[in-house]
PDB file of N, CA, C and O in Angstrom:
ATOM      1  N   MET A   1     -10.354  44.009  34.684  1.00 88.00           N
ATOM      2  CA  MET A   1     -10.078  44.514  32.737  1.00 88.00           C
ATOM      3  C   MET A   1     -11.453  43.927  32.108  1.00 88.00           C
ATOM      4  O   MET A   1     -12.359  43.321  32.792  1.00 88.00           O
ATOM      5  N   LYS A   2     -11.904  44.692  31.806  1.00 93.00           N
ATOM      6  CA  LYS A   2     -13.118  44.570  30.462  1.00 93.00           C
ATOM      7  C   LYS A   2     -12.757  43.516  30.183  1.00 93.00           C
ATOM      8  O   LYS A   2     -12.333  43.158  28.965  1.00 93.00           O
ATOM      9  N   ILE A   3     -13.856  42.795  29.448  1.00 95.00           N
ATOM     10  CA  ILE A   3     -14.674  41.896  28.711  1.00 95.00           C
ATOM     11  C   ILE A   3     -16.184  42.064  27.619  1.00 95.00           C
ATOM     12  O   ILE A   3     -16.589  42.525  28.733  1.00 95.00           O
ATOM     13  N   LEU A   4     -15.183  42.173  26.489  1.00 96.00           N
ATOM     14  CA  LEU A   4     -16.320  42.960  25.531  1.00 96.00           C
ATOM     15  C   LEU A   4     -16.189  41.438  24.805  1.00 96.00           C
ATOM     16  O   LEU A   4     -16.054  40.400  24.356  1.00 96.00           O
ATOM     17  N   LEU A   5     -17.345  41.145  24.048  1.00 97.00           N
ATOM     18  CA  LEU A   5     -18.029  40.471  23.025  1.00 97.00           C
ATOM     19  C   LEU A   5     -17.985  41.348  21.381  1.00 97.00           C
ATOM     20  O   LEU A   5     -19.832  42.182  21.306  1.00 97.00           O
ATOM     21  N   SER A   6     -18.158  40.022  20.891  1.00 97.00           N
ATOM     22  CA  SER A   6     -18.709  40.641  19.248  1.00 97.00           C
ATOM     23  C   SER A   6     -19.918  40.048  19.051  1.00 97.00           C
ATOM     24  O   SER A   6     -20.610  39.151  19.870  1.00 97.00           O
ATOM     25  N   SER A   7     -21.173  41.052  18.573  1.00 97.00           N
ATOM     26  CA  SER A   7     -22.038  40.846  17.969  1.00 97.00           C
ATOM     27  C   SER A   7     -22.019  39.227  17.104  1.00 97.00           C
ATOM     28  O   SER A   7     -23.007  38.344  17.910  1.00 97.00           O
ATOM     29  N   ILE A   8     -20.817  38.239  16.770  1.00 97.00           N
ATOM     30  CA  ILE A   8     -20.902  37.012  16.190  1.00 97.00           C
ATOM     31  C   ILE A   8     -21.427  36.406  17.744  1.00 97.00           C
ATOM     32  O   ILE A   8     -22.027  34.620  17.919  1.00 97.00           O
ATOM     33  N   ALA A   9     -19.727  36.405  19.194  1.00 98.00           N
ATOM     34  CA  ALA A   9     -20.468  35.853  20.152  1.00 98.00           C
ATOM     35  C   ALA A   9     -21.591  36.098  21.077  1.00 98.00           C
ATOM     36  O   ALA A   9     -21.938  35.383  21.425  1.00 98.00           O
ATOM     37  N   LYS A  10     -22.185  36.511  20.503  1.00 97.00           N
ATOM     38  CA  LYS A  10     -22.815  37.376  21.457  1.00 97.00           C
ATOM     39  C   LYS A  10     -24.394  36.401  21.149  1.00 97.00           C
ATOM     40  O   LYS A  10     -24.901  35.450  21.261  1.00 97.00           O
ATOM     41  N   ASN A  11     -24.465  36.046  19.859  1.00 98.00           N
ATOM     42  CA  ASN A  11     -25.444  35.378  19.008  1.00 98.00           C
ATOM     43  C   ASN A  11     -24.372  34.124  19.405  1.00 98.00           C
ATOM     44  O   ASN A  11     -26.149  33.283  19.226  1.00 98.00           O
ATOM     45  N   ASP A  12     -23.876  33.151  19.226  1.00 97.00           N
ATOM     46  CA  ASP A  12     -23.221  31.995  19.147  1.00 97.00           C
ATOM     47  C   ASP A  12     -23.965  31.803  20.750  1.00 97.00           C
ATOM     48  O   ASP A  12     -24.367  30.428  20.523  1.00 97.00           O
ATOM     49  N   ILE A  13     -23.742  32.728  21.340  1.00 97.00           N
ATOM     50  CA  ILE A  13     -23.880  31.722  23.071  1.00 97.00           C
ATOM     51  C   ILE A  13     -25.619  32.042  22.907  1.00 97.00           C
ATOM     52  O   ILE A  13     -25.924  31.217  23.781  1.00 97.00           O
ATOM     53  N   ARG A  14     -26.210  32.936  22.169  1.00 97.00           N
ATOM     54  CA  ARG A  14     -28.001  32.231  22.688  1.00 97.00           C
ATOM     55  C   ARG A  14     -28.004  31.455  21.618  1.00 97.00           C
ATOM     56  O   ARG A  14     -29.274  30.086  21.981  1.00 97.00           O
ATOM     57  N   LEU A  15     -27.604  30.227  20.251  1.00 97.00           N
ATOM     58  CA  LEU A  15     -28.146  29.793  19.841  1.00 97.00           C
ATOM     59  C   LEU A  15     -27.052  28.811  21.003  1.00 97.00           C
ATOM     60  O   LEU A  15     -27.968  27.439  20.832  1.00 97.00           O
ATOM     61  N   LEU A  16     -26.075  28.628  21.839  1.00 97.00           N
ATOM     62  CA  LEU A  16     -25.781  28.028  22.662  1.00 97.00           C
ATOM     63  C   LEU A  16     -26.616  26.962  23.785  1.00 97.00           C
ATOM     64  O   LEU A  16     -26.918  26.150  23.842  1.00 97.00           O
ATOM     65  N   MET A  17     -27.221  28.347  23.492  1.00 97.00           N
ATOM     66  CA  MET A  17     -28.211  27.774  24.912  1.00 97.00           C
ATOM     67  C   MET A  17     -29.048  27.383  23.952  1.00 97.00           C
ATOM     68  O   MET A  17     -29.780  26.229  25.755  1.00 97.00           O
ATOM     69  N   ARG A  18     -29.975  27.688  23.700  1.00 96.00           N
ATOM     70  CA  ARG A  18     -30.863  27.335  22.566  1.00 96.00           C
ATOM     71  C   ARG A  18     -30.660  25.560  22.721  1.00 96.00           C
ATOM     72  O   ARG A  18     -31.448  24.112  22.651  1.00 96.00           O
ATOM     73  N   VAL A  19     -29.304  25.108  22.258  1.00 95.00           N
ATOM     74  CA  VAL A  19     -29.107  23.754  21.581  1.00 95.00           C
ATOM     75  C   VAL A  19     -29.338  23.073  23.054  1.00 95.00           C
ATOM     76  O   VAL A  19     -29.518  21.831  23.226  1.00 95.00           O
ATOM     77  N   PHE A  20     -28.162  23.566  24.567  1.00 96.00           N
ATOM     78  CA  PHE A  20     -28.115  22.588  25.328  1.00 96.00           C
ATOM     79  C   PHE A  20     -29.373  23.040  26.161  1.00 96.00           C
ATOM     80  O   PHE A  20     -29.764  21.970  26.175  1.00 96.00           O
ATOM     81  N   ASN A  21     -30.234  23.723  25.845  1.00 96.00           N
ATOM     82  CA  ASN A  21     -31.888  23.384  26.655  1.00 96.00           C
ATOM     83  C   ASN A  21     -32.269  22.372  26.088  1.00 96.00           C
ATOM     84  O   ASN A  21     -33.825  21.744  25.967  1.00 96.00           O
ATOM     85  N   ALA A  22     -32.374  22.338  24.303  1.00 96.00           N
ATOM     86  CA  ALA A  22     -32.812  21.524  23.216  1.00 96.00           C
ATOM     87  C   ALA A  22     -32.397  19.939  24.497  1.00 96.00           C
ATOM     88  O   ALA A  22     -33.123  18.996  24.238  1.00 96.00           O
ATOM     89  N   GLU A  23     -31.496  20.187  24.645  1.00 94.00           N
ATOM     90  CA  GLU A  23     -31.275  18.802  25.628  1.00 94.00           C
ATOM     91  C   GLU A  23     -31.434  18.360  26.396  1.00 94.00           C
ATOM     92  O   GLU A  23     -32.062  16.429  26.657  1.00 94.00           O
ATOM     93  N   LYS A  24     -31.714  18.859  27.056  1.00 95.00           N
ATOM     94  CA  LYS A  24     -31.652  19.228  28.538  1.00 95.00           C
ATOM     95  C   LYS A  24     -32.635  20.878  29.681  1.00 95.00           C
ATOM     96  O   LYS A  24     -31.483  21.255  29.781  1.00 95.00           O
ATOM     97  N   GLU A  25     -32.769  20.776  30.388  1.00 93.00           N
ATOM     98  CA  GLU A  25     -34.193  21.242  30.499  1.00 93.00           C
ATOM     99  C   GLU A  25     -32.728  22.050  32.185  1.00 93.00           C
ATOM    100  O   GLU A  25     -32.315  21.389  31.963  1.00 93.00           O
ATOM    101  N   ASN A  26     -32.864  23.547  31.408  1.00 93.00           N
ATOM    102  CA  ASN A  26     -32.006  24.205  32.094  1.00 93.00           C
ATOM    103  C   ASN A  26     -30.628  24.345  31.576  1.00 93.00           C
ATOM    104  O   ASN A  26     -29.226  24.231  32.142  1.00 93.00           O
ATOM    105  N   LYS A  27     -29.856  22.294  30.875  1.00 96.00           N
ATOM    106  CA  LYS A  27     -28.562  22.571  30.108  1.00 96.00           C
ATOM    107  C   LYS A  27     -28.209  24.152  30.126  1.00 96.00           C
ATOM    108  O   LYS A  27     -26.523  24.104  29.944  1.00 96.00           O
ATOM    109  N   GLY A  28     -29.189  25.115  29.137  1.00 95.00           N
ATOM    110  CA  GLY A  28     -28.538  26.024  28.682  1.00 95.00           C
ATOM    111  C   GLY A  28     -28.171  27.434  29.924  1.00 95.00           C
ATOM    112  O   GLY A  28     -26.847  28.116  29.626  1.00 95.00           O
ATOM    113  N   ILE A  29     -28.760  27.481  31.025  1.00 96.00           N
ATOM    114  CA  ILE A  29     -27.871  28.469  31.987  1.00 96.00           C
ATOM    115  C   ILE A  29     -26.825  27.668  32.549  1.00 96.00           C
ATOM    116  O   ILE A  29     -25.689  28.635  32.734  1.00 96.00           O
ATOM    117  N   ASP A  30     -26.825  26.177  32.637  1.00 97.00           N
ATOM    118  CA  ASP A  30     -25.595  25.357  33.629  1.00 97.00           C
ATOM    119  C   ASP A  30     -24.409  26.136  31.916  1.00 97.00           C
ATOM    120  O   ASP A  30     -23.019  26.289  32.678  1.00 97.00           O
ATOM    121  N   PHE A  31     -24.958  25.953  30.892  1.00 97.00           N
ATOM    122  CA  PHE A  31     -23.743  26.586  30.036  1.00 97.00           C
ATOM    123  C   PHE A  31     -23.243  27.936  30.103  1.00 97.00           C
ATOM    124  O   PHE A  31     -22.057  28.027  30.603  1.00 97.00           O
ATOM    125  N   LEU A  32     -24.625  28.463  30.645  1.00 96.00           N
ATOM    126  CA  LEU A  32     -23.931  30.156  30.564  1.00 96.00           C
ATOM    127  C   LEU A  32     -23.194  29.820  32.197  1.00 96.00           C
ATOM    128  O   LEU A  32     -21.577  31.291  31.711  1.00 96.00           O
ATOM    129  N   GLU A  33     -22.999  29.445  33.284  1.00 97.00           N
ATOM    130  CA  GLU A  33     -22.515  29.911  34.698  1.00 97.00           C
ATOM    131  C   GLU A  33     -21.549  29.255  33.651  1.00 97.00           C
ATOM    132  O   GLU A  33     -20.388  30.371  34.610  1.00 97.00           O
ATOM    133  N   ASP A  34     -21.187  27.684  33.421  1.00 97.00           N
ATOM    134  CA  ASP A  34     -19.844  27.367  32.963  1.00 97.00           C
ATOM    135  C   ASP A  34     -19.333  28.751  32.104  1.00 97.00           C
ATOM    136  O   ASP A  34     -17.510  28.535  32.004  1.00 97.00           O
ATOM    137  N   LEU A  35     -19.518  29.526  31.230  1.00 97.00           N
ATOM    138  CA  LEU A  35     -18.646  30.083  29.887  1.00 97.00           C
ATOM    139  C   LEU A  35     -18.603  30.876  31.072  1.00 97.00           C
ATOM    140  O   LEU A  35     -17.010  31.594  30.422  1.00 97.00           O
ATOM    141  N   LYS A  36     -19.368  31.421  31.830  1.00 97.00           N
ATOM    142  CA  LYS A  36     -18.698  33.198  32.960  1.00 97.00           C
ATOM    143  C   LYS A  36     -17.416  32.133  33.418  1.00 97.00           C
ATOM    144  O   LYS A  36     -16.095  33.148  34.125  1.00 97.00           O
ATOM    145  N   VAL A  37     -17.156  30.959  34.266  1.00 96.00           N
ATOM    146  CA  VAL A  37     -16.110  30.271  35.016  1.00 96.00           C
ATOM    147  C   VAL A  37     -15.207  30.433  33.940  1.00 96.00           C
ATOM    148  O   VAL A  37     -13.849  30.905  33.855  1.00 96.00           O
ATOM    149  N   SER A  38     -15.453  29.963  32.765  1.00 96.00           N
ATOM    150  CA  SER A  38     -14.269  29.826  31.801  1.00 96.00           C
ATOM    151  C   SER A  38     -12.837  30.902  31.462  1.00 96.00           C
ATOM    152  O   SER A  38     -12.332  31.252  30.964  1.00 96.00           O
ATOM    153  N   ILE A  39     -14.413  32.052  31.503  1.00 96.00           N
ATOM    154  CA  ILE A  39     -13.900  33.427  31.044  1.00 96.00           C
ATOM    155  C   ILE A  39     -13.305  33.779  31.489  1.00 96.00           C
ATOM    156  O   ILE A  39     -11.600  34.513  31.881  1.00 96.00           O
ATOM    157  N   ASN A  40     -13.382  33.879  33.236  1.00 95.00           N
ATOM    158  CA  ASN A  40     -11.922  33.884  34.715  1.00 95.00           C
ATOM    159  C   ASN A  40     -11.237  33.311  34.603  1.00 95.00           C
ATOM    160  O   ASN A  40      -9.885  34.020  34.940  1.00 95.00           O
ATOM    161  N   GLU A  41     -11.210  31.919  34.266  1.00 94.00           N
ATOM    162  CA  GLU A  41      -9.817  32.111  33.887  1.00 94.00           C
ATOM    163  C   GLU A  41      -8.952  31.604  32.811  1.00 94.00           C
ATOM    164  O   GLU A  41      -7.506  31.760  33.416  1.00 94.00           O
ATOM    165  N   ILE A  42      -9.615  31.901  31.797  1.00 93.00           N
ATOM    166  CA  ILE A  42      -8.960  32.990  31.131  1.00 93.00           C
ATOM    167  C   ILE A  42      -8.034  33.679  31.666  1.00 93.00           C
ATOM    168  O   ILE A  42      -6.810  34.227  31.078  1.00 93.00           O
ATOM    169  N   LEU A  43      -9.165  34.404  32.314  1.00 90.00           N
ATOM    170  CA  LEU A  43      -8.373  35.849  32.472  1.00 90.00           C
ATOM    171  C   LEU A  43      -6.948  35.618  33.725  1.00 90.00           C
ATOM    172  O   LEU A  43      -6.403  35.879  33.654  1.00 90.00           O
ATOM    173  N   GLU A  44      -7.497  35.070  34.875  1.00 89.00           N
ATOM    174  CA  GLU A  44      -6.640  34.396  35.272  1.00 89.00           C
ATOM    175  C   GLU A  44      -5.296  33.763  35.428  1.00 89.00           C
ATOM    176  O   GLU A  44      -4.375  33.733  35.755  1.00 89.00           O
ATOM    177  N   THR A  45      -5.534  32.937  33.869  1.00 85.00           N
ATOM    178  CA  THR A  45      -4.336  31.647  34.005  1.00 85.00           C
ATOM    179  C   THR A  45      -3.497  32.343  32.592  1.00 85.00           C
ATOM    180  O   THR A  45      -2.024  32.145  32.090  1.00 85.00           O
ATOM    181  N   SER A  46      -3.985  33.183  31.843  1.00 77.00           N
ATOM    182  CA  SER A  46      -2.810  33.937  30.829  1.00 77.00           C
ATOM    183  C   SER A  46      -1.925  34.976  31.258  1.00 77.00           C
ATOM    184  O   SER A  46      -2.171  35.984  31.615  1.00 77.00           O
ATOM    185  N   THR A  47      -0.908  33.903  31.034  1.00 68.00           N
ATOM    186  CA  THR A  47       0.316  35.054  31.830  1.00 68.00           C
ATOM    187  C   THR A  47       0.883  35.810  30.432  1.00 68.00           C
ATOM    188  O   THR A  47       1.463  36.103  30.106  1.00 68.00           O
ATOM    189  N   GLN A  48       0.462  35.918  28.537  1.00 70.00           N
ATOM    190  CA  GLN A  48       1.384  35.789  27.755  1.00 70.00           C
ATOM    191  C   GLN A  48      -0.124  36.724  27.278  1.00 70.00           C
ATOM    192  O   GLN A  48      -0.214  35.615  26.304  1.00 70.00           O
ATOM    193  N   LYS A  49      -0.483  37.719  27.432  1.00 74.00           N
ATOM    194  CA  LYS A  49      -1.739  38.212  26.974  1.00 74.00           C
ATOM    195  C   LYS A  49      -1.389  38.510  25.633  1.00 74.00           C
ATOM    196  O   LYS A  49      -1.200  40.564  25.307  1.00 74.00           O
ATOM    197  N   SER A  50      -1.213  37.680  24.352  1.00 73.00           N
ATOM    198  CA  SER A  50      -0.471  38.199  23.154  1.00 73.00           C
ATOM    199  C   SER A  50      -1.894  39.269  22.643  1.00 73.00           C
ATOM    200  O   SER A  50      -3.406  38.834  22.793  1.00 73.00           O
ATOM    201  N   SER A  51      -1.735  39.425  21.191  1.00 77.00           N
ATOM    202  CA  SER A  51      -2.570  39.922  20.498  1.00 77.00           C
ATOM    203  C   SER A  51      -3.294  39.109  19.353  1.00 77.00           C
ATOM    204  O   SER A  51      -3.819  39.897  18.290  1.00 77.00           O
ATOM    205  N   GLU A  52      -2.838  37.788  19.180  1.00 87.00           N
ATOM    206  CA  GLU A  52      -2.883  37.248  18.487  1.00 87.00           C
ATOM    207  C   GLU A  52      -4.205  36.642  18.740  1.00 87.00           C
ATOM    208  O   GLU A  52      -5.134  36.118  20.231  1.00 87.00           O
ATOM    209  N   ILE A  53      -5.128  36.238  17.789  1.00 91.00           N
ATOM    210  CA  ILE A  53      -6.241  35.187  18.169  1.00 91.00           C
ATOM    211  C   ILE A  53      -5.839  33.737  19.033  1.00 91.00           C
ATOM    212  O   ILE A  53      -5.210  33.236  18.280  1.00 91.00           O
ATOM    213  N   ALA A  54      -6.902  33.355  20.182  1.00 93.00           N
ATOM    214  CA  ALA A  54      -6.367  32.324  21.053  1.00 93.00           C
ATOM    215  C   ALA A  54      -7.665  32.160  21.400  1.00 93.00           C
ATOM    216  O   ALA A  54      -8.676  31.769  21.123  1.00 93.00           O
ATOM    217  N   VAL A  55      -7.904  30.238  21.590  1.00 93.00           N
ATOM    218  CA  VAL A  55      -8.659  29.206  21.376  1.00 93.00           C
ATOM    219  C   VAL A  55      -8.289  28.624  22.789  1.00 93.00           C
ATOM    220  O   VAL A  55      -7.397  28.398  23.548  1.00 93.00           O
ATOM    221  N   ASN A  56      -9.380  28.865  23.865  1.00 94.00           N
ATOM    222  CA  ASN A  56     -10.220  28.167  25.023  1.00 94.00           C
ATOM    223  C   ASN A  56     -10.569  27.156  24.988  1.00 94.00           C
ATOM    224  O   ASN A  56     -11.898  27.375  24.711  1.00 94.00           O
ATOM    225  N   LYS A  57     -10.125  25.873  25.459  1.00 95.00           N
ATOM    226  CA  LYS A  57     -11.932  24.526  25.402  1.00 95.00           C
ATOM    227  C   LYS A  57     -12.504  24.418  26.887  1.00 95.00           C
ATOM    228  O   LYS A  57     -11.788  24.883  27.936  1.00 95.00           O
ATOM    229  N   MET A  58     -13.789  24.375  27.019  1.00 96.00           N
ATOM    230  CA  MET A  58     -14.162  24.799  28.304  1.00 96.00           C
ATOM    231  C   MET A  58     -14.152  23.423  28.325  1.00 96.00           C
ATOM    232  O   MET A  58     -14.000  22.511  27.969  1.00 96.00           O
ATOM    233  N   GLU A  59     -14.099  23.497  30.219  1.00 93.00           N
ATOM    234  CA  GLU A  59     -14.096  22.381  30.981  1.00 93.00           C
ATOM    235  C   GLU A  59     -15.564  21.201  30.215  1.00 93.00           C
ATOM    236  O   GLU A  59     -15.309  20.089  30.572  1.00 93.00           O
ATOM    237  N   ASN A  60     -16.397  21.739  31.221  1.00 94.00           N
ATOM    238  CA  ASN A  60     -17.642  20.936  31.233  1.00 94.00           C
ATOM    239  C   ASN A  60     -18.380  20.563  30.161  1.00 94.00           C
ATOM    240  O   ASN A  60     -19.460  19.915  29.787  1.00 94.00           O
ATOM    241  N   PHE A  61     -18.444  21.741  28.904  1.00 96.00           N
ATOM    242  CA  PHE A  61     -18.887  21.267  27.216  1.00 96.00           C
ATOM    243  C   PHE A  61     -18.158  20.991  26.340  1.00 96.00           C
ATOM    244  O   PHE A  61     -16.888  22.386  26.401  1.00 96.00           O
ATOM    245  N   PRO A  62     -18.681  20.687  25.480  1.00 96.00           N
ATOM    246  CA  PRO A  62     -17.710  20.453  24.376  1.00 96.00           C
ATOM    247  C   PRO A  62     -17.667  22.048  23.521  1.00 96.00           C
ATOM    248  O   PRO A  62     -18.040  21.913  22.419  1.00 96.00           O
ATOM    249  N   VAL A  63     -17.159  22.529  24.131  1.00 97.00           N
ATOM    250  CA  VAL A  63     -17.531  24.646  23.489  1.00 97.00           C
ATOM    251  C   VAL A  63     -15.298  25.139  23.452  1.00 97.00           C
ATOM    252  O   VAL A  63     -15.100  24.804  23.632  1.00 97.00           O
ATOM    253  N   LEU A  64     -15.586  26.252  22.235  1.00 97.00           N
ATOM    254  CA  LEU A  64     -14.296  26.534  22.209  1.00 97.00           C
ATOM    255  C   LEU A  64     -13.810  28.363  22.167  1.00 97.00           C
ATOM    256  O   LEU A  64     -15.316  28.127  21.810  1.00 97.00           O
ATOM    257  N   ILE A  65     -13.929  28.954  22.721  1.00 97.00           N
ATOM    258  CA  ILE A  65     -13.886  30.014  22.723  1.00 97.00           C
ATOM    259  C   ILE A  65     -12.817  30.302  22.305  1.00 97.00           C
ATOM    260  O   ILE A  65     -11.070  30.735  22.262  1.00 97.00           O
ATOM    261  N   HIS A  66     -13.042  31.801  21.642  1.00 97.00           N
ATOM    262  CA  HIS A  66     -11.824  32.297  20.668  1.00 97.00           C
ATOM    263  C   HIS A  66     -12.139  33.562  20.857  1.00 97.00           C
ATOM    264  O   HIS A  66     -12.974  33.906  21.268  1.00 97.00           O
ATOM    265  N   TYR A  67     -11.204  33.796  21.011  1.00 96.00           N
ATOM    266  CA  TYR A  67     -10.664  35.231  22.105  1.00 96.00           C
ATOM    267  C   TYR A  67      -9.311  35.632  21.494  1.00 96.00           C
ATOM    268  O   TYR A  67      -8.190  35.150  20.848  1.00 96.00           O
ATOM    269  N   ILE A  68      -8.747  37.692  21.964  1.00 94.00           N
ATOM    270  CA  ILE A  68      -8.242  38.329  21.435  1.00 94.00           C
ATOM    271  C   ILE A  68      -7.844  39.324  22.876  1.00 94.00           C
ATOM    272  O   ILE A  68      -9.075  39.788  22.908  1.00 94.00           O
ATOM    273  N   PHE A  69      -6.622  39.329  23.274  1.00 92.00           N
ATOM    274  CA  PHE A  69      -6.454  40.815  23.769  1.00 92.00           C
ATOM    275  C   PHE A  69      -6.495  41.845  22.705  1.00 92.00           C
ATOM    276  O   PHE A  69      -4.981  41.819  21.987  1.00 92.00           O
ATOM    277  N   GLU A  70      -7.261  42.729  23.542  1.00 87.00           N
ATOM    278  CA  GLU A  70      -6.610  44.081  22.219  1.00 87.00           C
ATOM    279  C   GLU A  70      -5.706  45.034  23.189  1.00 87.00           C
ATOM    280  O   GLU A  70      -4.931  45.564  22.665  1.00 87.00           O
ATOM    281  N   ASN A  71      -5.369  45.271  24.098  1.00 82.00           N
ATOM    282  CA  ASN A  71      -4.192  45.693  24.988  1.00 82.00           C
ATOM    283  C   ASN A  71      -4.575  45.389  26.706  1.00 82.00           C
ATOM    284  O   ASN A  71      -5.490  44.341  27.010  1.00 82.00           O
ATOM    285  N   GLU A  72      -4.216  45.873  27.408  1.00 79.00           N
ATOM    286  CA  GLU A  72      -4.414  45.731  28.717  1.00 79.00           C
ATOM    287  C   GLU A  72      -5.246  45.684  29.004  1.00 79.00           C
ATOM    288  O   GLU A  72      -5.765  45.389  31.154  1.00 79.00           O
ATOM    289  N   GLU A  73      -6.616  46.214  28.799  1.00 85.00           N
ATOM    290  CA  GLU A  73      -7.114  46.672  29.142  1.00 85.00           C
ATOM    291  C   GLU A  73      -9.266  45.946  28.986  1.00 85.00           C
ATOM    292  O   GLU A  73      -9.820  45.914  29.501  1.00 85.00           O
ATOM    293  N   ASN A  74      -8.921  44.987  27.294  1.00 91.00           N
ATOM    294  CA  ASN A  74      -9.694  44.370  27.397  1.00 91.00           C
ATOM    295  C   ASN A  74      -9.632  42.979  26.817  1.00 91.00           C
ATOM    296  O   ASN A  74      -8.613  42.606  25.498  1.00 91.00           O
ATOM    297  N   LEU A  75     -10.128  42.157  27.497  1.00 94.00           N
ATOM    298  CA  LEU A  75     -10.600  41.207  26.695  1.00 94.00           C
ATOM    299  C   LEU A  75     -11.625  40.894  25.626  1.00 94.00           C
ATOM    300  O   LEU A  75     -12.324  41.051  25.909  1.00 94.00           O
ATOM    301  N   PHE A  76     -11.185  40.408  24.248  1.00 95.00           N
ATOM    302  CA  PHE A  76     -12.169  40.246  23.569  1.00 95.00           C
ATOM    303  C   PHE A  76     -12.473  39.193  22.848  1.00 95.00           C
ATOM    304  O   PHE A  76     -12.008  37.997  22.037  1.00 95.00           O
ATOM    305  N   ILE A  77     -13.527  38.472  23.373  1.00 97.00           N
ATOM    306  CA  ILE A  77     -14.115  37.458  22.959  1.00 97.00           C
ATOM    307  C   ILE A  77     -14.617  37.279  21.104  1.00 97.00           C
ATOM    308  O   ILE A  77     -15.579  38.487  21.551  1.00 97.00           O
ATOM    309  N   THR A  78     -14.079  36.557  20.278  1.00 97.00           N
ATOM    310  CA  THR A  78     -14.158  36.928  18.817  1.00 97.00           C
ATOM    311  C   THR A  78     -15.753  35.913  18.505  1.00 97.00           C
ATOM    312  O   THR A  78     -16.494  36.013  17.763  1.00 97.00           O
ATOM    313  N   ALA A  79     -15.820  34.682  18.893  1.00 97.00           N
ATOM    314  CA  ALA A  79     -16.570  33.010  18.624  1.00 97.00           C
ATOM    315  C   ALA A  79     -16.241  32.311  19.868  1.00 97.00           C
ATOM    316  O   ALA A  79     -15.604  32.083  20.760  1.00 97.00           O
ATOM    317  N   ILE A  80     -17.674  31.583  19.386  1.00 97.00           N
ATOM    318  CA  ILE A  80     -17.777  30.406  20.706  1.00 97.00           C
ATOM    319  C   ILE A  80     -17.988  29.219  19.744  1.00 97.00           C
ATOM    320  O   ILE A  80     -19.320  29.371  19.426  1.00 97.00           O
ATOM    321  N   PHE A  81     -17.712  27.979  19.077  1.00 95.00           N
ATOM    322  CA  PHE A  81     -18.085  27.480  18.858  1.00 95.00           C
ATOM    323  C   PHE A  81     -18.579  25.731  19.768  1.00 95.00           C
ATOM    324  O   PHE A  81     -17.410  25.946  20.423  1.00 95.00           O
ATOM    325  N   LYS A  82     -19.364  25.113  18.832  1.00 94.00           N
ATOM    326  CA  LYS A  82     -19.220  24.320  19.978  1.00 94.00           C
ATOM    327  C   LYS A  82     -18.612  22.798  19.132  1.00 94.00           C
ATOM    328  O   LYS A  82     -18.986  23.065  17.622  1.00 94.00           O
ATOM    329  N   GLU A  83     -18.001  22.391  19.599  1.00 91.00           N
ATOM    330  CA  GLU A  83     -17.485  21.229  18.953  1.00 91.00           C
ATOM    331  C   GLU A  83     -17.832  19.953  18.274  1.00 91.00           C
ATOM    332  O   GLU A  83     -19.193  19.967  18.630  1.00 91.00           O
ATOM    333  N   LEU A  84     -16.870  19.642  17.222  1.00 82.00           N
ATOM    334  CA  LEU A  84     -18.295  18.428  16.387  1.00 82.00           C
ATOM    335  C   LEU A  84     -17.617  17.083  17.136  1.00 82.00           C
ATOM    336  O   LEU A  84     -16.458  17.612  17.029  1.00 82.00           O
ATOM    337  N   ASN A  85     -18.748  16.519  16.843  1.00 68.00           N
ATOM    338  CA  ASN A  85     -18.119  15.241  17.910  1.00 68.00           C
ATOM    339  C   ASN A  85     -17.716  13.988  16.694  1.00 68.00           C
ATOM    340  O   ASN A  85     -18.226  14.138  14.682  1.00 68.00           O
TER     341      ASN A  85
END
């Protein structure tokens, strides 16, 4: 299955990497690696590939991944938000 990122999601990732790097050196890289793991978990655990927007919370970061299955071939990441404390 292809993983597609909206331009908003790409900008979200860049921004969050800067935010986490400001908190601690190399934390942005850790975020990026954990994001990849979280997206793979979405692919593996989603039993119902709905065409509705769904949200998945990352395990190690306060971040929500908004996504939609466009069809049986594409997972489209629409946005990535940092949760507010």
